[in-house]
Coordinates of C-alpha atoms in Angstrom, one line a residue:
M5 CA -230.2 -20.7 155.8
L6 CA -232.3 -22.7 153.3
N7 CA -233.0 -26.2 154.1
L8 CA -234.0 -28.1 151.0
Y9 CA -233.2 -31.3 152.6
N10 CA -236.2 -32.2 154.7
Q11 CA -239.1 -34.2 153.9
N12 CA -240.8 -33.1 151.2
E13 CA -243.9 -30.9 152.5
R14 CA -241.9 -29.2 154.4
R15 CA -239.5 -27.9 152.1
F16 CA -242.6 -26.3 150.7
L17 CA -242.3 -23.8 153.5
N18 CA -238.8 -22.6 152.2
K19 CA -237.7 -19.8 149.8
I20 CA -235.7 -21.1 147.1
C21 CA -233.3 -18.0 146.3
R22 CA -234.3 -17.2 142.4
C23 CA -231.7 -17.0 140.4
S24 CA -233.5 -13.9 138.6
C25 CA -232.1 -10.2 139.3
S26 CA -234.3 -8.1 141.2
V27 CA -234.0 -4.6 142.5
S28 CA -237.2 -4.1 144.3
L29 CA -236.7 -3.5 147.9
I30 CA -240.5 -3.8 149.2
F31 CA -242.9 -6.7 148.7
V32 CA -246.2 -6.5 149.5
F33 CA -248.5 -9.3 150.4
L34 CA -252.0 -9.4 150.3
C35 CA -253.3 -12.2 152.6
F36 CA -256.7 -13.8 151.7
F37 CA -258.3 -15.8 154.3
V38 CA -260.3 -18.5 153.6
S39 CA -261.4 -20.9 156.2
C40 CA -263.0 -24.7 156.1
A41 CA -266.7 -25.3 157.0
S42 CA -266.5 -26.9 160.6
S43 CA -269.4 -29.4 159.9
D44 CA -267.7 -33.3 161.0
S45 CA -270.3 -34.7 159.2
D46 CA -269.6 -38.5 158.1
Y47 CA -267.4 -39.1 155.4
E48 CA -269.7 -40.7 152.4
A49 CA -269.0 -42.9 149.1
F50 CA -269.7 -40.7 146.0
V51 CA -272.6 -42.8 145.2
D52 CA -274.5 -44.9 147.0
Y53 CA -275.4 -48.0 144.4
S54 CA -277.7 -49.7 147.5
N55 CA -280.2 -46.6 146.8
E56 CA -281.9 -46.5 144.0
R57 CA -283.1 -42.6 144.4
S58 CA -278.8 -41.9 144.3
V59 CA -278.5 -44.3 141.4
R60 CA -280.9 -42.5 139.2
Y61 CA -279.9 -39.1 140.8
E62 CA -275.8 -40.1 139.6
M63 CA -277.6 -40.8 135.7
E64 CA -279.4 -37.6 135.8
Q65 CA -275.6 -36.0 136.3
I66 CA -274.2 -38.0 133.6
F67 CA -276.6 -37.2 131.4
S68 CA -276.0 -33.4 131.6
L69 CA -272.4 -34.4 131.2
H70 CA -272.6 -35.4 128.0
V71 CA -272.5 -31.5 126.3
T72 CA -269.9 -30.0 129.0
D73 CA -267.7 -32.7 129.8
P74 CA -268.6 -36.1 127.7
V75 CA -265.3 -37.9 128.7
Q76 CA -266.3 -37.2 132.9
A77 CA -269.4 -38.5 131.7
L78 CA -268.2 -42.5 130.1
A79 CA -266.1 -42.7 133.3
R80 CA -268.8 -42.1 135.7
A81 CA -271.3 -44.1 133.3
R82 CA -269.1 -47.1 132.9
N83 CA -268.5 -47.2 137.0
L84 CA -272.6 -46.8 137.3
F85 CA -272.3 -49.9 134.9
D86 CA -269.8 -51.9 136.9
N87 CA -271.5 -51.6 140.0
I88 CA -275.0 -52.2 138.5
V89 CA -275.4 -54.2 136.0
E90 CA -272.2 -56.5 136.4
T91 CA -273.0 -56.7 140.0
N92 CA -276.7 -57.7 138.7
N93 CA -275.1 -60.4 136.4
R94 CA -273.2 -62.1 139.2
T95 CA -276.3 -61.7 141.9
E96 CA -279.7 -62.5 141.1
N97 CA -282.6 -60.0 141.6
E98 CA -280.4 -57.6 143.3
Y99 CA -281.6 -54.7 141.2
A100 CA -285.1 -54.2 139.2
P101 CA -284.2 -55.4 135.6
D102 CA -285.7 -52.0 134.3
L103 CA -282.8 -50.0 136.1
C104 CA -280.0 -52.2 134.9
A105 CA -281.7 -51.6 131.3
E106 CA -281.5 -48.0 132.0
V107 CA -278.0 -48.0 133.4
E108 CA -276.7 -50.2 130.1
E109 CA -278.5 -48.0 127.9
L110 CA -276.6 -44.8 129.0
Y111 CA -273.7 -46.6 129.0
N112 CA -273.8 -47.1 125.3
D113 CA -275.1 -43.2 124.6
S114 CA -272.0 -42.1 126.8
L115 CA -269.8 -44.1 124.7
T116 CA -271.3 -42.7 121.2
V117 CA -271.2 -39.4 122.4
V118 CA -267.6 -39.6 122.9
Q119 CA -266.9 -41.3 119.7
E120 CA -269.0 -38.8 118.3
N121 CA -266.3 -35.9 119.6
F122 CA -263.3 -38.1 118.6
S123 CA -264.3 -38.1 114.8
S124 CA -265.5 -34.2 115.2
A125 CA -261.7 -33.5 116.8
V126 CA -260.1 -35.3 113.9
S127 CA -261.9 -33.3 111.4
D128 CA -261.0 -30.3 112.8
S129 CA -257.5 -31.5 113.6
N130 CA -257.4 -31.1 116.8
W131 CA -255.0 -33.6 117.7
V132 CA -254.8 -33.0 121.4
D133 CA -258.5 -33.5 121.9
A134 CA -258.4 -36.5 119.4
I135 CA -255.7 -38.5 121.6
R136 CA -257.8 -37.8 124.9
F137 CA -260.8 -39.1 123.1
Y138 CA -258.8 -42.2 122.0
R139 CA -257.4 -43.0 125.0
S140 CA -260.2 -42.8 126.9
L141 CA -262.3 -45.1 124.4
S142 CA -259.2 -47.3 124.0
V143 CA -259.0 -48.1 128.2
F144 CA -262.5 -50.2 127.1
G145 CA -261.4 -51.9 124.3
L146 CA -263.0 -49.7 122.1
A147 CA -260.5 -47.8 120.0
P148 CA -261.9 -46.1 116.7
E149 CA -261.6 -48.5 113.8
G150 CA -258.6 -47.4 111.4
W151 CA -256.9 -45.2 113.8
S152 CA -253.9 -45.5 116.1
E153 CA -252.1 -43.4 118.5
E154 CA -249.1 -43.7 116.0
R155 CA -251.5 -42.1 113.2
I156 CA -252.8 -39.6 115.3
K157 CA -248.9 -38.2 116.2
E158 CA -248.3 -38.3 112.7
N159 CA -251.1 -36.4 111.7
Q160 CA -250.0 -34.3 114.8
I161 CA -246.7 -33.9 113.3
N162 CA -247.9 -33.2 109.7
T163 CA -249.6 -30.3 111.2
W164 CA -246.8 -28.4 113.2
K165 CA -244.5 -29.0 110.0
E166 CA -247.3 -27.0 108.1
E167 CA -248.0 -24.1 110.5
G168 CA -243.9 -24.1 110.5
N169 CA -243.2 -25.2 114.2
F170 CA -240.3 -27.6 113.2
T171 CA -239.4 -27.3 116.9
L172 CA -242.3 -29.2 117.9
A173 CA -241.9 -31.6 114.6
D174 CA -238.4 -32.5 115.5
L175 CA -238.8 -33.6 119.3
S176 CA -238.8 -37.2 118.5
S177 CA -235.6 -37.3 116.7
V178 CA -233.1 -36.0 119.3
K179 CA -229.7 -37.0 118.4
P180 CA -227.4 -38.2 121.9
S181 CA -224.8 -36.3 123.7
T182 CA -221.3 -36.4 122.4
P183 CA -218.8 -37.7 125.2
E184 CA -218.6 -35.9 128.3
D185 CA -215.0 -35.3 128.4
E186 CA -215.4 -33.5 125.0
A187 CA -214.9 -29.7 125.3
P188 CA -217.1 -27.5 123.1
D189 CA -215.6 -26.2 120.0
S190 CA -214.9 -22.7 119.9
D191 CA -217.3 -22.6 117.2
V192 CA -220.1 -23.8 118.9
I193 CA -220.0 -21.2 121.7
S194 CA -219.7 -18.6 119.3
T195 CA -222.9 -19.6 117.1
K196 CA -225.0 -20.1 120.4
I197 CA -224.0 -17.5 122.4
P198 CA -226.1 -14.9 120.3
A199 CA -229.2 -17.4 120.7
V200 CA -229.2 -16.5 124.5
V201 CA -230.9 -13.4 125.5
T202 CA -231.2 -11.1 128.6
I203 CA -235.1 -11.1 130.1
W204 CA -235.9 -7.5 130.9
V205 CA -238.9 -7.0 132.8
D206 CA -239.9 -3.7 134.2
R207 CA -242.7 -2.9 136.8
G208 CA -242.3 0.5 137.4
L209 CA -241.3 2.0 140.7
A210 CA -241.3 -0.1 144.6
L211 CA -241.9 2.3 147.1
Q212 CA -240.2 2.5 150.4
R213 CA -240.7 5.1 152.9
G214 CA -242.1 7.5 149.8
I215 CA -238.9 6.9 147.9
G216 CA -239.5 5.3 144.6
Y217 CA -237.2 2.6 143.3
A218 CA -236.5 0.9 139.8
D219 CA -238.2 -2.5 140.2
I220 CA -236.5 -4.6 137.4
V221 CA -236.3 -8.4 136.9
I222 CA -234.0 -9.4 135.1
G223 CA -233.2 -13.2 133.8
S224 CA -231.9 -15.2 130.9
G225 CA -233.9 -17.1 128.0
F226 CA -233.0 -19.0 124.7
F227 CA -234.3 -19.0 121.2
I228 CA -235.4 -22.2 120.2
D229 CA -237.5 -21.5 117.0
K230 CA -236.8 -19.8 114.2
R231 CA -240.1 -17.8 114.3
G232 CA -239.2 -16.0 117.6
Y233 CA -240.2 -18.1 120.1
L234 CA -237.7 -18.2 123.5
V235 CA -237.8 -20.1 126.1
T236 CA -237.0 -18.5 130.1
N237 CA -238.3 -19.3 133.8
Y238 CA -241.8 -18.9 134.9
H239 CA -240.8 -16.7 137.8
V240 CA -238.9 -14.6 135.6
I241 CA -242.2 -13.3 133.7
A242 CA -244.9 -14.4 136.6
S243 CA -246.1 -10.4 136.6
E244 CA -247.0 -10.9 133.0
V245 CA -249.5 -13.6 133.2
D246 CA -250.3 -13.6 137.5
P247 CA -254.0 -12.5 137.5
D248 CA -253.4 -11.5 141.2
Y249 CA -250.6 -9.0 140.3
E250 CA -252.2 -5.3 139.9
G251 CA -248.6 -3.1 139.1
Y252 CA -247.0 -2.0 135.8
S253 CA -245.5 -4.4 134.1
R254 CA -243.5 -5.0 130.5
L255 CA -241.6 -7.6 128.9
Y256 CA -238.6 -7.2 126.9
I257 CA -235.3 -8.8 125.7
K258 CA -232.0 -7.9 125.0
L259 CA -230.0 -9.3 122.3
A260 CA -226.4 -10.4 123.5
D261 CA -225.3 -8.1 120.3
N262 CA -226.8 -5.0 120.9
P263 CA -228.0 -5.1 125.0
D264 CA -228.7 -1.3 124.9
R265 CA -232.0 -2.3 122.5
R266 CA -235.1 -3.4 124.3
I267 CA -237.2 -5.4 122.3
P268 CA -240.8 -6.3 123.2
A269 CA -241.7 -9.5 123.8
K270 CA -245.1 -11.4 125.1
V271 CA -245.6 -14.6 127.1
V272 CA -247.7 -17.3 125.0
G273 CA -247.7 -19.9 127.7
W274 CA -246.5 -20.7 131.3
D275 CA -246.4 -23.7 133.2
P276 CA -245.9 -22.8 137.2
V277 CA -245.2 -26.0 138.3
F278 CA -242.2 -26.6 136.3
D279 CA -241.5 -23.2 136.4
L280 CA -241.2 -22.2 132.5
A281 CA -242.2 -20.1 129.9
L282 CA -242.5 -19.7 126.4
V283 CA -241.7 -16.2 125.1
K284 CA -242.6 -14.7 121.1
T285 CA -240.9 -11.9 119.7
E286 CA -241.3 -10.3 116.5
I287 CA -237.5 -10.5 115.3
D288 CA -235.9 -13.4 113.1
P289 CA -233.6 -14.9 115.9
P290 CA -229.9 -15.0 114.8
E291 CA -229.2 -18.8 116.1
I292 CA -231.6 -21.1 117.5
F293 CA -230.7 -24.0 120.1
Q294 CA -231.3 -27.5 119.4
L295 CA -233.3 -29.4 122.3
G296 CA -230.9 -32.6 123.8
S297 CA -231.7 -35.3 125.7
S298 CA -231.1 -35.0 129.1
R299 CA -231.6 -38.8 130.1
D300 CA -227.6 -39.1 128.8
L301 CA -226.4 -37.1 132.0
R302 CA -225.1 -38.7 134.9
L303 CA -222.6 -38.0 137.9
G304 CA -220.0 -36.2 136.3
T305 CA -221.3 -34.9 133.3
R306 CA -219.5 -32.0 132.1
I307 CA -222.4 -29.1 131.5
Y308 CA -222.0 -25.5 130.4
A309 CA -224.3 -22.8 131.4
I310 CA -224.8 -19.7 129.2
G311 CA -226.9 -16.5 130.5
S312 CA -227.0 -12.9 131.6
P313 CA -225.6 -13.0 135.5
A314 CA -226.1 -9.3 136.9
G315 CA -227.2 -8.4 133.6
L316 CA -223.4 -9.0 132.3
E317 CA -224.6 -10.8 128.6
R318 CA -222.3 -13.4 126.9
T319 CA -221.5 -15.4 130.0
L320 CA -220.3 -18.7 129.5
T321 CA -219.2 -21.1 133.1
S322 CA -218.9 -24.3 133.4
G323 CA -219.4 -27.6 136.0
I324 CA -220.4 -30.7 136.4
V325 CA -223.5 -32.5 137.2
S326 CA -223.2 -32.7 141.5
A327 CA -226.5 -35.0 141.8
Q328 CA -229.6 -36.2 139.9
G329 CA -233.0 -36.9 141.7
R330 CA -233.3 -33.5 143.6
R331 CA -237.2 -33.2 144.5
L332 CA -237.6 -29.4 144.5
L333 CA -240.8 -29.6 142.2
S334 CA -243.9 -31.4 142.9
L335 CA -244.3 -32.8 140.1
G336 CA -240.1 -34.0 139.0
D337 CA -236.6 -34.4 139.7
V338 CA -234.3 -31.9 139.3
L339 CA -230.4 -31.8 138.4
Q340 CA -227.7 -30.2 140.9
I341 CA -225.3 -28.8 139.2
D342 CA -221.9 -27.0 140.3
A343 CA -221.3 -24.4 137.7
P344 CA -221.0 -20.8 138.9
I345 CA -225.2 -19.5 138.9
N346 CA -226.0 -15.9 140.0
H347 CA -228.8 -13.4 139.8
G348 CA -230.0 -13.3 136.2
N349 CA -229.0 -16.9 134.8
S350 CA -232.9 -18.1 135.7
G351 CA -234.2 -19.5 132.1
G352 CA -230.6 -19.7 130.5
P353 CA -229.5 -22.9 128.9
I354 CA -227.6 -25.8 130.3
I355 CA -225.8 -27.2 127.1
D356 CA -223.4 -30.3 126.6
E357 CA -220.5 -30.4 124.7
A358 CA -222.1 -30.0 120.9
G359 CA -224.2 -27.0 122.1
R360 CA -228.1 -29.0 122.7
V361 CA -229.7 -28.0 125.5
Q362 CA -229.8 -30.2 128.2
A363 CA -231.5 -28.4 131.3
V364 CA -232.8 -24.9 132.1
V365 CA -231.5 -23.2 135.2
F366 CA -233.8 -22.3 137.7
A367 CA -232.5 -22.2 141.3
G368 CA -229.4 -21.7 143.5
I369 CA -228.8 -21.1 147.3
E370 CA -226.9 -17.8 147.5
S371 CA -225.0 -18.4 150.8
Y372 CA -223.8 -22.0 149.5
E373 CA -221.3 -21.3 146.5
G374 CA -221.8 -24.4 143.6
L375 CA -225.5 -25.2 144.9
N376 CA -227.6 -24.7 142.2
F377 CA -230.2 -26.8 140.5
A378 CA -231.7 -27.1 136.9
I379 CA -234.9 -28.2 135.2
P380 CA -234.1 -31.2 133.0
V381 CA -234.7 -30.9 129.2
E382 CA -237.3 -34.2 129.0
F383 CA -239.4 -32.3 131.3
L384 CA -239.7 -28.6 128.9
K385 CA -239.8 -31.3 125.7
L386 CA -242.9 -32.9 127.4
I387 CA -244.6 -29.5 128.1
L388 CA -243.9 -27.7 125.1
P389 CA -246.4 -28.2 122.5
R390 CA -248.6 -27.1 125.5
L391 CA -246.6 -24.2 126.0
Y392 CA -247.1 -23.1 122.1
S393 CA -251.3 -23.9 122.5
G394 CA -250.8 -20.7 124.9
G395 CA -252.3 -19.7 128.2
I396 CA -251.2 -22.1 131.3
V397 CA -250.4 -25.2 131.3
S398 CA -252.7 -27.6 133.2
H399 CA -251.3 -31.3 134.6
S400 CA -253.4 -34.3 135.3
W401 CA -254.0 -35.8 138.3
L402 CA -256.2 -38.2 140.4
G403 CA -257.1 -35.7 143.2
A404 CA -255.5 -37.6 146.1
Y405 CA -252.8 -37.6 148.3
G406 CA -250.8 -40.8 148.2
R407 CA -247.0 -42.5 149.4
T408 CA -245.0 -45.3 148.0
F409 CA -246.0 -48.2 149.5
T410 CA -243.6 -50.8 150.7
P411 CA -244.9 -54.3 151.1
S412 CA -244.6 -56.3 154.2
S413 CA -246.0 -59.7 153.6
V414 CA -245.1 -61.9 150.4
S415 CA -248.9 -61.3 149.3
D416 CA -248.4 -57.6 148.6
T417 CA -247.4 -55.9 145.6
P418 CA -245.2 -52.5 145.4
G419 CA -247.6 -49.6 144.4
V420 CA -248.8 -46.1 145.6
S421 CA -250.5 -46.3 148.6
A422 CA -254.0 -43.7 148.2
V423 CA -253.4 -42.6 151.8
Y424 CA -256.5 -39.8 151.0
C425 CA -259.0 -39.1 148.3
V426 CA -260.2 -35.7 147.8
P427 CA -264.1 -35.8 148.0
G428 CA -265.8 -35.5 144.2
L429 CA -262.6 -35.9 142.2
S430 CA -261.2 -38.7 140.3
L431 CA -260.5 -41.5 142.7
F432 CA -263.6 -40.6 144.7
Q433 CA -265.5 -41.1 141.8
A434 CA -264.2 -44.3 141.0
G435 CA -264.9 -45.6 144.2
V436 CA -261.0 -46.1 145.2
P437 CA -261.0 -46.5 148.8
E438 CA -258.4 -44.7 150.7
G439 CA -255.9 -47.5 151.5
A440 CA -255.9 -49.0 148.1
V441 CA -252.4 -49.6 146.8
I442 CA -252.4 -48.8 143.0
T443 CA -250.1 -50.8 141.2
A444 CA -250.7 -50.0 137.3
V445 CA -252.1 -47.4 135.0
N446 CA -253.0 -48.5 131.6
G447 CA -251.9 -51.8 132.1
V448 CA -248.3 -50.0 132.6
S449 CA -246.8 -51.1 136.3
V450 CA -245.9 -48.4 139.0
K451 CA -244.0 -49.3 141.5
T452 CA -243.5 -45.6 142.9
L453 CA -245.2 -42.2 143.5
E454 CA -242.5 -40.7 141.4
E455 CA -243.8 -43.1 138.6
L456 CA -247.0 -42.5 139.1
Q457 CA -246.5 -39.1 138.5
Y458 CA -244.6 -39.3 135.6
Y459 CA -247.0 -41.4 133.7
L460 CA -250.1 -38.9 134.4
L461 CA -247.7 -36.4 133.1
N462 CA -247.9 -37.7 129.5
E463 CA -251.8 -38.1 130.1
Y464 CA -254.1 -34.8 129.2
P465 CA -256.6 -33.7 131.6
G466 CA -259.7 -35.3 130.8
T467 CA -258.6 -38.8 130.0
I468 CA -259.7 -41.8 131.4
V469 CA -257.4 -44.1 132.6
K470 CA -257.9 -47.7 134.2
L471 CA -256.3 -48.2 137.6
S472 CA -255.5 -51.7 139.2
G473 CA -254.5 -52.1 142.5
Y474 CA -255.7 -53.8 145.4
L475 CA -256.5 -53.5 149.0
P476 CA -253.7 -54.6 151.2
A477 CA -254.2 -57.0 154.4
S478 CA -254.1 -55.2 158.0
D479 CA -251.9 -56.3 160.4
S480 CA -254.9 -58.7 162.1
E481 CA -255.3 -60.4 159.1
D482 CA -254.0 -63.1 157.7
S483 CA -251.2 -62.1 155.5
S484 CA -251.1 -65.4 153.8
V485 CA -254.3 -64.8 152.2
P486 CA -254.0 -63.4 148.4
V487 CA -255.1 -60.2 148.2
E488 CA -258.1 -59.7 145.7
N489 CA -256.8 -57.2 142.7
M490 CA -259.2 -54.6 141.5
E491 CA -260.0 -52.4 138.8
W492 CA -261.2 -49.0 138.8
Y493 CA -261.7 -46.7 135.7
A494 CA -261.0 -42.8 136.6
V495 CA -261.3 -39.5 134.7
L496 CA -257.9 -37.1 135.0
Y497 CA -258.6 -33.8 136.3
A498 CA -256.4 -30.9 135.9
R499 CA -253.9 -30.4 139.0
P500 CA -254.6 -26.8 140.7
E501 CA -251.7 -24.9 141.2
K502 CA -252.3 -25.5 145.1
P503 CA -254.1 -29.0 145.8
G504 CA -254.5 -28.4 149.5
A505 CA -256.6 -25.8 149.1
V506 CA -259.0 -28.0 146.9
V507 CA -258.8 -30.3 150.4
I508 CA -259.9 -27.4 152.4
E509 CA -262.5 -26.3 150.4
R510 CA -264.3 -29.6 149.7
D511 CA -263.4 -31.6 153.2
L512 CA -263.6 -31.3 157.0
Q513 CA -260.8 -29.9 158.9
S514 CA -260.3 -32.9 160.7
R515 CA -260.2 -35.0 157.8
A516 CA -257.8 -32.4 155.6
F517 CA -254.9 -32.7 158.8
L518 CA -254.0 -36.2 157.0
P519 CA -252.7 -34.8 153.5
M520 CA -251.8 -31.5 155.2
F521 CA -249.9 -32.7 158.4
G522 CA -249.7 -36.2 158.1
M523 CA -252.0 -36.8 160.8
K524 CA -255.6 -39.0 160.7
L525 CA -258.1 -37.9 162.8
Q526 CA -260.5 -39.3 164.9
R527 CA -263.7 -37.4 166.4
I528 CA -263.8 -38.4 170.4
G529 CA -267.6 -37.4 171.3
S530 CA -269.1 -34.3 169.6
T531 CA -266.9 -31.5 170.4
R532 CA -264.0 -30.5 168.6
Q533 CA -261.7 -32.8 170.0
Y534 CA -259.7 -35.7 168.0
S535 CA -257.8 -38.7 168.8
V536 CA -254.4 -38.9 166.5
A537 CA -255.7 -42.3 165.0
D538 CA -252.6 -42.6 162.7
L539 CA -249.6 -40.9 161.6
I540 CA -247.3 -40.6 158.2
P541 CA -243.5 -41.2 159.3
G542 CA -241.6 -38.3 158.5
A543 CA -244.6 -36.2 157.8
I544 CA -245.1 -32.6 159.7
G545 CA -247.4 -34.2 162.7
D546 CA -244.6 -36.7 162.9
E547 CA -241.7 -34.6 163.4
S548 CA -243.6 -32.3 165.7
G549 CA -243.8 -34.7 168.1
F550 CA -247.2 -36.0 167.8
S551 CA -248.1 -39.9 168.9
R552 CA -250.9 -42.0 168.2
N553 CA -253.5 -41.4 170.7
D554 CA -252.8 -38.0 171.5
V555 CA -255.7 -35.8 172.1
V556 CA -255.5 -32.2 170.4
E557 CA -258.4 -29.6 169.6
I558 CA -258.6 -27.6 166.3
R559 CA -258.6 -24.0 167.9
D560 CA -257.7 -22.5 164.3
F561 CA -257.4 -23.1 160.7
Q562 CA -257.1 -20.6 158.3
A563 CA -255.3 -20.8 154.9
D564 CA -253.4 -18.1 153.3
L565 CA -253.9 -18.4 149.7
K566 CA -251.5 -15.8 148.6
T567 CA -248.2 -17.1 149.8
G568 CA -249.5 -21.1 149.6
V569 CA -249.7 -21.9 153.4
L570 CA -252.3 -23.5 155.9
F571 CA -252.0 -22.3 159.3
T572 CA -253.4 -24.4 162.6
Q573 CA -253.6 -24.1 166.0
L574 CA -254.1 -27.0 168.2
Y575 CA -254.6 -27.4 172.2
A576 CA -252.9 -30.7 172.4
K577 CA -252.3 -33.6 175.0
R578 CA -249.1 -35.2 173.9
R579 CA -247.5 -38.5 175.3
K580 CA -244.2 -37.6 174.5
S581 CA -244.6 -34.6 176.8
G582 CA -246.0 -36.2 179.5
Y583 CA -249.6 -35.2 178.6
M584 CA -249.2 -31.8 179.8
E585 CA -251.5 -29.4 178.1
S586 CA -250.0 -27.0 175.4
F587 CA -250.8 -25.0 172.4
I588 CA -249.5 -26.0 169.2
G589 CA -248.8 -24.2 166.1
L590 CA -248.2 -25.8 162.5
G591 CA -247.9 -24.8 159.1
A592 CA -248.0 -26.8 156.0
S593 CA -248.0 -26.0 152.3
L594 CA -251.0 -25.9 150.1
D595 CA -248.7 -28.2 147.5
S596 CA -246.3 -31.0 147.8
P597 CA -244.8 -33.6 146.1
S598 CA -247.2 -36.3 147.5
Y599 CA -250.4 -35.1 145.5
F600 CA -251.1 -37.3 142.6

């Protein structure tokens, strides 16, 4: 039985039943283990601003980034400027005048480099980079003269039209859905069914006990572009693009009106996080779908699914939206639907009464009839330009693990608590202290982790954002004293598919316990023993019976990168067990909805 209702971290350890049909009877798992360094050295800040040698080293790093990553260079130069020049202006003779002058010059040079890159991007009609550079300059109030984001987007739309990509050009002009009690016209169904195809991935033979069996993955897809582009699930075509897959794999599609003909196809772009992929064929599609707006959906809205369950083409089923906001993806909520979904429906469209796509089928639970899930079309529209660009889609993140912060005093503001920052990444570089509460990004209020993540989804990696926030007062401090509002400039990195792998690569085992298991460990003496200093409510450590002040000793700590799970074994003395000595094994996913 699959449990999708535990805490967010734990649900990633469960396997959601994919709807793609596979007759493979054997799975071979190659596990690669990496161990985190066992050093327990002190956690240090990114730059020691009180040490001139540290500051000058950072200046050298910034200068070298002018060519390879000018946006990161600008973000780091601004943080250096704020901590050296601005601090020096507020306090007399804290830094040498020549150092302040050099830092200011470096910051101005970094601005110039990004401005030049913006001009080059505009000249090359590279509107994605133009938006990145424009936004990165705008956070400092230095938007390029004569330009606006609206003008850049207009140019981008015109470029799409020139390329014949009217699917992207029309994304901003989606019509609202029809009333939910209006059944689809028979002409709509007969017209749209030919736009749904069967995805057929031939993976050769799978061997079991010396006997070969056909290894076929079957899914659904739907045309969205008259030039032969169609959408499906990533997990259906994963063997086509997964660098770790070493077997045979060939991708075909089958049209509804001629299921015996296999038409070659290729994967253009894919997004493992949202389980979506863009596929291209060299035929003229008989019909295409228009993308709707899932913002119009609500509980009880009638929806319709078209696909090839068990390879049976031209199958239409109906149902309603059973629930919204199911957190089954790392970066977004999905719809729960009760329309009958079976193996082979993966990647098929969920449509409204007008035949417009409202969602994409991606998962279900076999043992529970009518418990199925679909990805809202809003996420597809958001990443579609990046899918067309080709390759794997990268999403932005700040290199942190956090939770929604609920204020306990009137002086605090709702936001997102940066529980943990990955060494060397965005928040760490920007000097955001762990425990700080982020309340706004670029002036836009964020009250929950989900709001912050959705905002970052709309930003490209390699963009500078301005974060606003504060350090909440501790329980021992006077909560009536107003908190000091703070600002930080951070450059967005590309979110890895397994953020936890980056954590254990860059940080100490003991510190990794906080984002991985929700346990903040404090070293006891010089051994590998630790005291549990704090626990995140509902996280793995809390649910496994640990309490504050429990004593643990790390005996094993290994990450299985293939399956995306971290395993650890602890020698523990727990209060809830009467401090009896015992060995405890814990497992955690290397991905989690709590990373941002």
